[in-house]
Short mmCIF file of C-alpha atoms in Angstrom, two decimals:
data_model
loop_
_atom_site.label_atom_id
_atom_site.label_comp_id
_atom_site.label_asym_id
_atom_site.label_seq_id
_atom_site.Cartn_x
_atom_site.Cartn_y
_atom_site.Cartn_z
CA MET Y 56 15.17 23.95 -9.88
CA THR Y 57 16.73 20.77 -9.90
CA ARG Y 58 18.92 18.98 -12.20
CA SER Y 59 15.88 17.08 -13.54
CA ASN Y 60 15.53 20.72 -14.94
CA PRO Y 61 16.61 20.83 -18.62
CA ARG Y 62 16.89 24.70 -19.06
CA ARG Y 63 18.52 25.03 -15.92
CA THR Y 64 21.08 22.26 -16.56
CA ALA Y 65 21.67 24.12 -19.64
CA LEU Y 66 22.18 27.18 -17.73
CA ASP Y 67 24.58 25.55 -15.90
CA ILE Y 68 26.76 23.46 -19.01
CA LEU Y 69 26.90 26.87 -20.89
CA LEU Y 70 28.09 28.87 -17.66
CA ARG Y 71 30.94 26.29 -17.59
CA VAL Y 72 31.74 26.63 -21.04
CA GLU Y 73 32.12 30.46 -20.75
CA ARG Y 74 33.88 30.19 -17.43
CA ASP Y 75 36.14 27.38 -18.15
CA ARG Y 76 36.86 26.91 -21.81
CA ALA Y 77 35.29 23.23 -20.93
CA PHE Y 78 33.98 21.45 -24.25
CA ALA Y 79 30.04 21.02 -24.33
CA GLU Y 80 30.10 17.54 -25.74
CA GLN Y 81 32.07 16.19 -22.57
CA LEU Y 82 29.93 18.14 -20.00
CA LEU Y 83 26.92 16.94 -21.70
CA ASP Y 84 27.92 13.39 -22.01
CA ARG Y 85 28.60 13.25 -18.43
CA GLU Y 86 25.22 14.94 -17.22
CA LEU Y 87 23.02 12.74 -19.77
CA SER Y 88 25.15 9.52 -18.15
CA LEU Y 89 23.29 10.46 -14.76
CA GLY Y 90 19.87 9.46 -15.81
CA THR Y 91 18.43 12.49 -13.83
CA LEU Y 92 16.46 13.73 -17.47
CA THR Y 93 14.61 11.37 -19.30
CA GLY Y 94 12.40 11.50 -22.30
CA PRO Y 95 12.26 14.49 -24.52
CA ASP Y 96 14.09 16.29 -21.43
CA ARG Y 97 17.43 14.85 -22.66
CA GLY Y 98 16.54 16.21 -26.02
CA LEU Y 99 15.96 19.76 -25.02
CA LEU Y 100 19.10 19.76 -22.85
CA THR Y 101 21.02 19.03 -25.93
CA GLU Y 102 19.54 21.36 -28.28
CA LEU Y 103 19.53 24.25 -26.15
CA VAL Y 104 23.11 23.81 -25.51
CA TYR Y 105 24.48 23.15 -28.97
CA GLY Y 106 21.77 25.77 -30.56
CA VAL Y 107 22.76 28.54 -27.99
CA LEU Y 108 26.56 27.98 -28.81
CA ARG Y 109 25.87 27.49 -32.31
CA ARG Y 110 24.08 30.53 -32.61
CA GLN Y 111 25.58 32.88 -29.38
CA GLY Y 112 26.54 35.58 -31.76
CA THR Y 113 23.38 36.17 -33.25
CA LEU Y 114 21.71 35.66 -29.82
CA ASP Y 115 23.88 38.48 -28.54
CA PHE Y 116 23.06 40.56 -31.19
CA LEU Y 117 19.51 40.35 -30.15
CA VAL Y 118 20.13 41.52 -26.86
CA ASP Y 119 21.65 44.09 -27.88
CA ALA Y 120 18.46 45.07 -29.78
CA PHE Y 121 16.36 44.50 -26.84
CA ALA Y 122 18.04 45.23 -23.91
CA ALA Y 123 18.97 48.49 -22.10
CA SER Y 124 22.53 46.99 -21.32
CA ARG Y 125 24.49 45.77 -24.12
CA SER Y 126 25.26 42.12 -23.92
CA GLY Y 127 28.83 42.62 -22.67
CA LYS Y 128 28.15 44.42 -19.99
CA LEU Y 129 25.58 42.33 -18.56
CA GLU Y 130 26.41 39.96 -15.66
CA ARG Y 131 27.54 36.21 -17.13
CA ALA Y 132 24.38 34.53 -15.74
CA ILE Y 133 22.11 36.67 -17.00
CA LEU Y 134 23.77 36.89 -20.99
CA VAL Y 135 23.47 33.13 -20.65
CA ILE Y 136 19.85 32.85 -19.49
CA LEU Y 137 18.93 35.56 -22.30
CA ARG Y 138 20.42 33.85 -24.80
CA LEU Y 139 18.49 30.55 -23.46
CA GLY Y 140 14.95 32.47 -23.54
CA LEU Y 141 15.96 33.98 -27.41
CA TYR Y 142 17.20 30.96 -28.89
CA GLN Y 143 13.83 29.20 -27.81
CA LEU Y 144 11.69 32.82 -29.06
CA PHE Y 145 13.60 32.67 -32.15
CA PHE Y 146 15.04 28.92 -33.27
CA LEU Y 147 12.67 26.76 -31.74
CA ASP Y 148 9.03 26.43 -32.94
CA ARG Y 149 7.24 23.88 -31.02
CA ILE Y 150 8.12 25.70 -28.06
CA PRO Y 151 5.59 28.61 -27.19
CA ALA Y 152 6.77 31.70 -26.41
CA SER Y 153 4.86 32.10 -23.37
CA ALA Y 154 6.88 29.03 -21.88
CA ALA Y 155 9.96 30.31 -23.43
CA VAL Y 156 9.39 33.56 -21.55
CA ASN Y 157 8.07 32.24 -18.40
CA GLU Y 158 10.91 29.24 -17.79
CA SER Y 159 13.65 32.04 -18.33
CA VAL Y 160 12.05 34.60 -15.84
CA ASN Y 161 11.95 31.45 -13.41
CA LEU Y 162 15.96 30.70 -14.10
CA ALA Y 163 16.59 34.51 -13.47
CA LYS Y 164 14.40 34.29 -10.11
CA ALA Y 165 16.60 31.13 -9.32
CA VAL Y 166 19.90 32.05 -9.79
CA ALA Y 167 19.85 36.26 -9.76
CA PRO Y 168 16.17 37.29 -8.75
CA ARG Y 169 16.94 41.22 -8.78
CA ALA Y 170 17.27 40.31 -13.15
CA ALA Y 171 14.03 38.40 -13.15
CA GLY Y 172 12.00 41.85 -14.11
CA PHE Y 173 14.58 42.89 -16.54
CA VAL Y 174 14.58 39.35 -18.38
CA ASN Y 175 11.17 39.33 -18.67
CA ALA Y 176 10.83 42.78 -20.48
CA VAL Y 177 13.42 42.12 -22.50
CA LEU Y 178 11.73 38.69 -23.73
CA ARG Y 179 8.54 39.96 -24.46
CA ARG Y 180 9.96 42.93 -26.51
CA ALA Y 181 12.11 40.67 -28.12
CA ASP Y 182 9.17 38.27 -29.09
CA ARG Y 183 6.67 41.70 -29.91
CA GLU Y 184 9.43 43.47 -31.76
CA ARG Y 185 10.64 40.11 -33.51
CA ASP Y 186 9.81 41.61 -37.43
CA SER Y 187 11.37 44.91 -37.04
CA LEU Y 188 14.69 43.57 -36.28
CA PRO Y 189 17.61 45.61 -37.78
CA TRP Y 190 19.98 43.79 -39.19
CA PRO Y 191 23.34 44.84 -40.50
CA ASP Y 192 22.65 46.32 -44.49
CA ARG Y 193 23.79 43.12 -46.74
CA GLY Y 194 24.92 45.25 -49.45
CA ALA Y 195 27.14 48.03 -47.74
CA ASP Y 196 28.86 45.39 -45.30
CA PRO Y 197 28.29 41.59 -46.30
CA ALA Y 198 30.78 40.32 -43.63
CA ALA Y 199 28.62 42.13 -40.89
CA TYR Y 200 25.63 40.75 -42.13
CA ILE Y 201 26.33 37.08 -42.99
CA ALA Y 202 28.47 37.27 -39.03
CA VAL Y 203 25.36 38.51 -37.38
CA ARG Y 204 22.80 36.88 -39.46
CA HIS Y 205 24.36 33.37 -39.23
CA SER Y 206 26.40 33.38 -36.18
CA HIS Y 207 30.18 33.39 -37.15
CA PRO Y 208 33.10 35.70 -35.88
CA ARG Y 209 33.49 38.67 -38.38
CA TRP Y 210 36.78 38.20 -38.99
CA LEU Y 211 35.87 34.20 -39.80
CA VAL Y 212 33.54 35.20 -41.97
CA GLU Y 213 36.23 37.53 -43.99
CA GLN Y 214 38.30 34.83 -44.44
CA TRP Y 215 35.72 32.72 -45.79
CA ILE Y 216 34.30 35.52 -48.21
CA GLU Y 217 38.01 35.70 -49.35
CA GLN Y 218 38.79 32.41 -50.32
CA LEU Y 219 35.31 31.39 -51.95
CA GLY Y 220 33.47 35.44 -52.73
CA ILE Y 221 30.18 36.36 -50.98
CA PRO Y 222 27.62 34.02 -52.13
CA GLU Y 223 29.46 31.07 -51.21
CA ALA Y 224 30.67 32.15 -48.19
CA GLU Y 225 27.33 32.57 -46.87
CA GLU Y 226 26.15 29.29 -48.22
CA LEU Y 227 29.43 28.01 -45.91
CA ALA Y 228 28.05 29.84 -43.14
CA VAL Y 229 24.46 28.66 -42.81
CA ALA Y 230 26.15 25.30 -43.11
CA MET Y 231 28.30 25.69 -40.50
CA ALA Y 232 25.52 27.18 -38.36
CA GLU Y 233 23.66 23.88 -38.51
CA GLN Y 234 23.89 20.56 -36.64
CA ALA Y 235 26.25 18.16 -37.84
CA PRO Y 236 25.37 15.00 -39.53
CA LEU Y 237 26.36 11.61 -37.54
CA THR Y 238 28.58 9.36 -40.01
CA ILE Y 239 29.90 6.28 -39.03
CA ARG Y 240 33.04 3.91 -41.00
CA VAL Y 241 31.93 0.68 -40.89
CA ASN Y 242 34.58 -2.22 -39.61
CA THR Y 243 35.46 -4.58 -42.61
CA LEU Y 244 37.39 -6.53 -40.67
CA LYS Y 245 34.33 -7.75 -39.24
CA THR Y 246 31.06 -7.16 -41.88
CA THR Y 247 30.61 -5.21 -45.36
CA ARG Y 248 28.90 -1.83 -45.37
CA GLU Y 249 25.89 -3.61 -46.92
CA ALA Y 250 25.46 -6.20 -44.42
CA PHE Y 251 25.61 -3.61 -41.75
CA MET Y 252 22.86 -1.48 -43.20
CA GLU Y 253 20.99 -4.04 -43.46
CA GLU Y 254 21.05 -4.94 -40.05
CA LEU Y 255 20.44 -1.27 -39.36
CA ALA Y 256 17.51 -0.88 -41.09
CA ALA Y 257 16.24 -4.34 -39.49
CA ALA Y 258 16.27 -2.35 -36.26
CA GLY Y 259 14.06 0.45 -37.50
CA ILE Y 260 16.81 2.61 -37.96
CA THR Y 261 17.26 4.99 -41.30
CA VAL Y 262 20.29 4.85 -42.64
CA GLU Y 263 22.03 5.54 -46.17
CA PRO Y 264 25.76 5.34 -47.43
CA THR Y 265 28.09 8.37 -48.01
CA VAL Y 266 28.65 9.35 -51.34
CA TRP Y 267 32.42 9.48 -51.21
CA ALA Y 268 33.71 7.01 -48.53
CA PRO Y 269 33.36 3.43 -49.55
CA HIS Y 270 33.09 2.37 -45.84
CA GLY Y 271 30.68 4.99 -44.24
CA VAL Y 272 27.25 5.43 -43.15
CA ARG Y 273 25.17 8.62 -42.32
CA ILE Y 274 22.54 7.85 -39.73
CA LEU Y 275 19.47 9.97 -40.33
CA SER Y 276 17.48 8.38 -37.00
CA ARG Y 277 17.77 10.35 -33.54
CA THR Y 278 19.61 7.63 -31.32
CA ALA Y 279 22.78 7.47 -29.36
CA VAL Y 280 25.96 6.02 -31.02
CA THR Y 281 26.31 3.64 -28.44
CA THR Y 282 22.78 2.17 -28.48
CA LEU Y 283 23.17 1.14 -32.33
CA PRO Y 284 23.63 -2.46 -32.90
CA GLY Y 285 26.80 -3.73 -33.48
CA PHE Y 286 28.52 -0.98 -31.00
CA ALA Y 287 29.86 -3.57 -28.49
CA GLU Y 288 30.44 -5.81 -31.30
CA GLY Y 289 32.95 -3.36 -32.89
CA LEU Y 290 31.07 -3.27 -36.14
CA PHE Y 291 31.58 0.55 -36.14
CA ALA Y 292 33.58 3.66 -35.11
CA VAL Y 293 32.20 6.99 -35.39
CA GLN Y 294 33.84 8.97 -37.99
CA ASP Y 295 33.02 12.08 -40.57
CA GLU Y 296 33.52 11.05 -44.51
CA SER Y 297 35.86 13.40 -44.88
CA SER Y 298 38.13 12.05 -42.02
CA GLN Y 299 37.63 8.92 -43.78
CA LEU Y 300 38.41 10.48 -46.85
CA ALA Y 301 41.92 11.48 -45.91
CA VAL Y 302 43.20 8.31 -44.65
CA PHE Y 303 41.50 6.65 -47.87
CA PHE Y 304 43.82 9.17 -49.77
CA LEU Y 305 46.98 7.77 -47.93
CA ASP Y 306 46.53 4.53 -49.39
CA PRO Y 307 47.78 2.42 -46.50
CA GLN Y 308 48.63 -1.24 -47.78
CA PRO Y 309 48.59 -4.57 -46.03
CA GLY Y 310 52.34 -5.63 -44.54
CA GLU Y 311 53.25 -1.41 -44.12
CA ARG Y 312 54.63 0.10 -41.31
CA ILE Y 313 52.81 3.42 -40.66
CA LEU Y 314 53.11 6.37 -38.14
CA ASP Y 315 50.37 8.14 -37.18
CA VAL Y 316 51.49 11.09 -35.39
CA CYS Y 317 48.66 12.83 -33.51
CA ALA Y 318 46.86 10.03 -33.02
CA ALA Y 319 43.96 10.32 -30.36
CA PRO Y 320 41.17 9.37 -30.04
CA GLY Y 321 42.09 6.98 -33.07
CA GLY Y 322 39.46 7.10 -35.62
CA LYS Y 323 42.19 7.26 -38.05
CA ALA Y 324 44.59 4.95 -36.48
CA THR Y 325 42.06 2.36 -36.21
CA TYR Y 326 40.93 2.96 -39.94
CA LEU Y 327 44.83 2.82 -41.27
CA ALA Y 328 44.80 -0.17 -39.63
CA GLN Y 329 40.97 -1.66 -41.39
CA LEU Y 330 42.56 -0.42 -44.74
CA MET Y 331 45.79 -2.64 -44.16
CA GLU Y 332 43.65 -5.65 -43.53
CA ASN Y 333 44.72 -5.75 -39.82
CA ARG Y 334 48.44 -6.64 -41.52
CA GLY Y 335 51.68 -4.87 -40.34
CA GLU Y 336 52.19 -1.93 -38.37
CA VAL Y 337 50.39 1.27 -36.65
CA LEU Y 338 52.61 3.16 -34.74
CA ALA Y 339 50.34 5.75 -33.12
CA CYS Y 340 51.79 8.66 -31.37
CA ASP Y 341 50.26 11.88 -28.93
CA ILE Y 342 51.38 13.87 -26.65
CA SER Y 343 49.20 12.63 -24.06
CA ALA Y 344 49.54 9.39 -22.69
CA LYS Y 345 45.93 9.52 -21.22
CA LYS Y 346 44.21 10.05 -24.63
CA LEU Y 347 46.12 7.21 -26.53
CA ARG Y 348 44.36 4.75 -23.82
CA LEU Y 349 41.39 5.99 -25.76
CA VAL Y 350 43.24 4.67 -29.30
CA ALA Y 351 43.82 1.10 -27.52
CA GLU Y 352 40.45 0.77 -26.30
CA ALA Y 353 39.05 1.51 -30.02
CA ALA Y 354 41.77 -0.94 -31.28
CA ALA Y 355 40.44 -3.44 -28.53
CA ARG Y 356 36.51 -3.07 -29.23
CA LEU Y 357 37.14 -3.39 -33.15
CA GLY Y 358 39.55 -6.35 -32.93
CA ILE Y 359 42.16 -4.52 -34.13
CA GLY Y 360 45.81 -6.19 -33.65
CA ILE Y 361 48.61 -3.95 -35.15
CA ILE Y 362 48.29 -0.60 -33.67
CA HIS Y 363 51.09 0.16 -30.80
CA THR Y 364 51.10 3.53 -29.05
CA MET Y 365 54.14 5.52 -28.00
CA ALA Y 366 53.52 9.31 -25.75
CA GLY Y 367 55.72 11.92 -27.30
CA ASP Y 368 55.63 15.10 -28.38
CA ALA Y 369 55.44 15.45 -31.99
CA THR Y 370 57.26 19.06 -32.26
CA LYS Y 371 60.61 17.14 -31.51
CA PRO Y 372 62.82 15.05 -33.28
CA GLY Y 373 62.51 12.11 -31.28
CA VAL Y 374 59.29 11.28 -32.10
CA GLY Y 375 59.29 7.11 -33.46
CA ALA Y 376 62.96 7.74 -32.83
CA GLY Y 377 64.42 3.85 -32.50
CA GLU Y 378 61.91 2.60 -35.28
CA PRO Y 379 63.25 1.64 -38.88
CA PRO Y 380 61.93 4.34 -41.64
CA PHE Y 381 58.24 4.20 -42.12
CA ASP Y 382 56.46 3.47 -45.28
CA ARG Y 383 53.80 5.75 -44.91
CA ILE Y 384 53.13 8.74 -42.42
CA LEU Y 385 49.68 10.35 -41.20
CA LEU Y 386 50.10 13.80 -39.92
CA ASP Y 387 46.39 15.10 -38.58
CA ALA Y 388 47.96 18.07 -36.94
CA PRO Y 389 46.71 20.26 -34.06
CA CYS Y 390 44.34 23.04 -35.57
CA SER Y 391 41.73 25.37 -35.13
CA GLY Y 392 38.97 23.12 -35.88
CA PHE Y 393 37.56 25.96 -37.86
CA GLY Y 394 36.28 22.95 -40.42
CA VAL Y 395 34.19 21.21 -37.79
CA ILE Y 396 32.71 24.01 -35.66
CA ARG Y 397 29.30 22.52 -36.36
CA ARG Y 398 30.50 20.08 -33.72
CA ASN Y 399 32.05 22.39 -31.53
CA PRO Y 400 30.47 25.54 -31.80
CA GLU Y 401 32.44 26.87 -28.54
CA GLY Y 402 35.69 26.80 -30.72
CA LYS Y 403 34.64 29.55 -33.10
CA TRP Y 404 34.45 32.33 -30.14
CA TRP Y 405 37.46 31.01 -28.28
CA LYS Y 406 39.96 31.84 -31.30
CA THR Y 407 41.08 35.14 -32.64
CA PRO Y 408 43.25 35.54 -36.14
CA ASP Y 409 46.58 35.80 -33.65
CA ASP Y 410 45.74 32.12 -33.05
CA LEU Y 411 46.10 31.10 -36.83
CA ALA Y 412 50.18 32.03 -36.83
CA ARG Y 413 50.15 30.17 -33.54
CA LEU Y 414 48.86 27.04 -34.58
CA ALA Y 415 50.71 27.32 -38.17
CA ALA Y 416 54.00 27.83 -36.07
CA THR Y 417 53.46 24.44 -34.03
CA GLN Y 418 52.22 22.92 -37.39
CA ARG Y 419 55.33 23.53 -39.31
CA ASN Y 420 57.33 22.08 -36.56
CA ILE Y 421 55.65 19.20 -36.51
CA LEU Y 422 55.94 18.42 -40.02
CA ALA Y 423 59.38 19.15 -40.33
CA ALA Y 424 60.20 16.77 -37.53
CA VAL Y 425 58.41 14.14 -38.72
CA ALA Y 426 59.38 14.10 -42.14
CA PRO Y 427 62.60 12.27 -41.97
CA ARG Y 428 60.82 9.51 -40.27
CA LEU Y 429 59.79 8.56 -43.95
CA ARG Y 430 61.48 6.07 -45.83
CA SER Y 431 62.83 7.08 -49.35
CA GLY Y 432 60.02 6.96 -51.66
CA GLY Y 433 57.54 6.87 -49.17
CA VAL Y 434 54.37 9.12 -48.64
CA LEU Y 435 53.37 11.73 -45.87
CA LEU Y 436 49.83 12.73 -45.63
CA TYR Y 437 49.16 16.24 -44.16
CA SER Y 438 45.45 17.18 -42.79
CA THR Y 439 43.68 19.30 -40.90
CA CYS Y 440 40.22 19.85 -39.93
CA SER Y 441 40.35 23.58 -40.87
CA THR Y 442 39.34 25.95 -43.71
CA MET Y 443 42.15 27.93 -43.29
CA VAL Y 444 45.02 28.19 -45.80
CA ALA Y 445 47.23 29.65 -42.81
CA GLU Y 446 47.25 26.15 -41.47
CA ASP Y 447 46.95 24.27 -44.91
CA GLU Y 448 48.41 25.62 -48.28
CA ASP Y 449 50.91 27.92 -46.80
CA VAL Y 450 52.01 25.47 -44.09
CA VAL Y 451 52.57 22.74 -47.00
CA ASP Y 452 54.04 25.46 -49.58
CA ASP Y 453 56.64 26.47 -46.99
CA PHE Y 454 57.70 23.06 -45.92
CA LEU Y 455 58.41 21.96 -49.81
CA SER Y 456 60.15 25.15 -50.14
CA ARG Y 457 62.67 24.05 -47.37
CA HIS Y 458 62.77 20.17 -48.12
CA GLU Y 459 64.09 19.85 -51.86
CA ASP Y 460 63.81 16.22 -51.39
CA PHE Y 461 59.78 15.93 -50.99
CA VAL Y 462 57.39 16.79 -53.78
CA LEU Y 463 53.58 17.44 -53.65
CA GLU Y 464 51.45 14.68 -55.11
CA ASP Y 465 48.45 15.76 -57.44
CA LEU Y 466 45.50 13.86 -55.87
CA ASN Y 467 43.57 14.80 -59.06
CA VAL Y 468 45.81 12.47 -60.37
CA ILE Y 469 46.39 9.34 -58.31
CA PHE Y 470 42.47 9.41 -57.64
CA PRO Y 471 40.33 10.85 -60.66
CA ASP Y 472 37.43 9.30 -59.26
CA PHE Y 473 37.47 11.95 -56.70
CA SER Y 474 38.15 14.85 -58.50
CA GLY Y 475 35.03 17.03 -57.02
CA GLN Y 476 37.00 16.89 -53.61
CA PHE Y 477 40.35 17.86 -55.18
CA THR Y 478 41.68 21.49 -55.52
CA GLY Y 479 43.46 22.45 -58.88
CA ARG Y 480 46.60 21.91 -57.37
CA GLY Y 481 45.47 18.66 -56.14
CA HIS Y 482 44.51 18.97 -52.54
CA PHE Y 483 41.84 17.65 -50.79
CA ARG Y 484 39.35 20.22 -49.41
CA SER Y 485 35.97 19.33 -48.52
CA TRP Y 486 33.06 21.98 -47.48
CA PRO Y 487 30.03 21.27 -45.95
CA HIS Y 488 28.09 23.39 -47.84
CA ARG Y 489 29.12 21.66 -51.17
CA HIS Y 490 29.93 17.96 -50.31
CA GLY Y 491 27.78 17.52 -47.17
CA MET Y 492 30.89 16.47 -44.68
CA ASP Y 493 32.87 18.33 -42.10
CA GLY Y 494 35.85 20.67 -43.57
CA PHE Y 495 38.55 19.17 -44.14
CA PHE Y 496 42.18 19.62 -45.97
CA ALA Y 497 44.66 17.18 -46.87
CA ALA Y 498 48.07 17.64 -49.13
CA ARG Y 499 50.03 14.12 -50.01
CA ILE Y 500 53.98 14.60 -49.98
CA ARG Y 501 56.53 11.88 -51.07
CA LYS Y 502 60.02 11.57 -50.04
CA LEU Y 503 61.94 11.34 -53.22
#
C-alpha cells in the first residue's frame, strides 16, 4: 500500500477525521495537492471519503447486521475498513463486488493482518444477504427508519420531524445525504452573469443560472474550482445560493458603512462590497486573525478595495469599538452547521443536542454585543447555516424581547418576489429538498 492507492489514502483521512476531528475538506485538499493520485483515482478518493462520512450511520447499521461484533466494539481502523468496503458494495454501482471485497481485505492485511479474515467474511456475507436487511419499521418508528436508511443522527431527524412532519422530514433527510451542488457568485465588478456563463460554456463547462440569487451560477460539470476560467482573474467566488441571498436581503447600498461580524473566510464580506459597487466601507471582523488573511486574499483576487479587517471577540462589546455607528450589520453567527451537512458531513456525527444550547448562548451574546454598533434606523441581518429553531427563531425572539428599540422586519413585504423563501413571520429559511440550496436562516432587524 502506498500514497498512490486511493483506498489506503481514504482510510488514512477517515481515521484522522475520527481521531482528531479534523475536517475532511482540508485533509483532501492537502492530499490531492501532492499529485500522487492521478486520473480517476482522485475522484475515487473524494467519493470514498465524503461517501463514507455521509452514509456513516447506515454503514454502521450494516456492520451491526452482518458482523458478529457490534460496530461500537470494533477497533477503529477495522470499522473504517468495513465502512469503506460496505460503501463500495451498497452505494457504488461501478465497482464490482469482488473488487470491493478484495481491496478491503488488502487494506486489512496492511493495517491489521489478524482481521483480514473477519473483514472478508463480513463483506461477503453482506453481499450475499443484501436483500434481507432488517431495516427499522417505518410505521412503528419513523424516526429510527429515516435515521438509519438515510444516515443521520436520530435526534436530528426527530427535530426535522417536529419542524416539517414525517413525509417532508424524510425528503430533507434524502437531500441532506446527497452531494451538494457547486455554486459560484459572478463578480459583477468585472463581468456580468450572462457574459461569464457564455465564457464557461465556450470552455465546455455545463452551467445554469441559480433560480433565486441574481448573481449565482451552478456548475453542472465535474471540475475543480481553481481550473475554471476566470478564477485567477477574480471573475467569481464560490458561494452557495442561500448564502448569497442572505447578503442580498441585507440590501447593502453604495457608500454605506457596514460591519461584517464573523467574516472569515470572506464570501459574504466580498459580496457586500460587490453589491455596494466597491464604494463605502466594509469592516470585516473575526476572532481569528489568521482567518482574516483569507478575507484579504479573497478581496484582492476579486479586485475589491473597500474591505478592512479587524480581529476581535464578537461576544465582547468591543467589536467595532472606536468606529462611528454602522448603517448595516451582517451577523452570520457561528452555529451547528446542520444546514450544510451535505458539504461537511462529519459535523453531524460530532454534535449533540447539548451543543445547541451552548451555541445558542454564544449567538445571543454576539447579537447583544454588536447590536449597539448600529445607527438609529439601521438594519442588522442575523443569519446561520442551521436548520435548528433553537439557533434561529429562538435567538432572534429572545433578543427582541430584551431590546424594545429593535423590531423584526417582514421579508415578505420588503422582497415580495422572493416570498417562496420566507416563513409566515417574514424570516428567510431555505431547505435543500425544497429550494435546491443549503439550509439557511436569516432575520432582518431594524433599530428604531
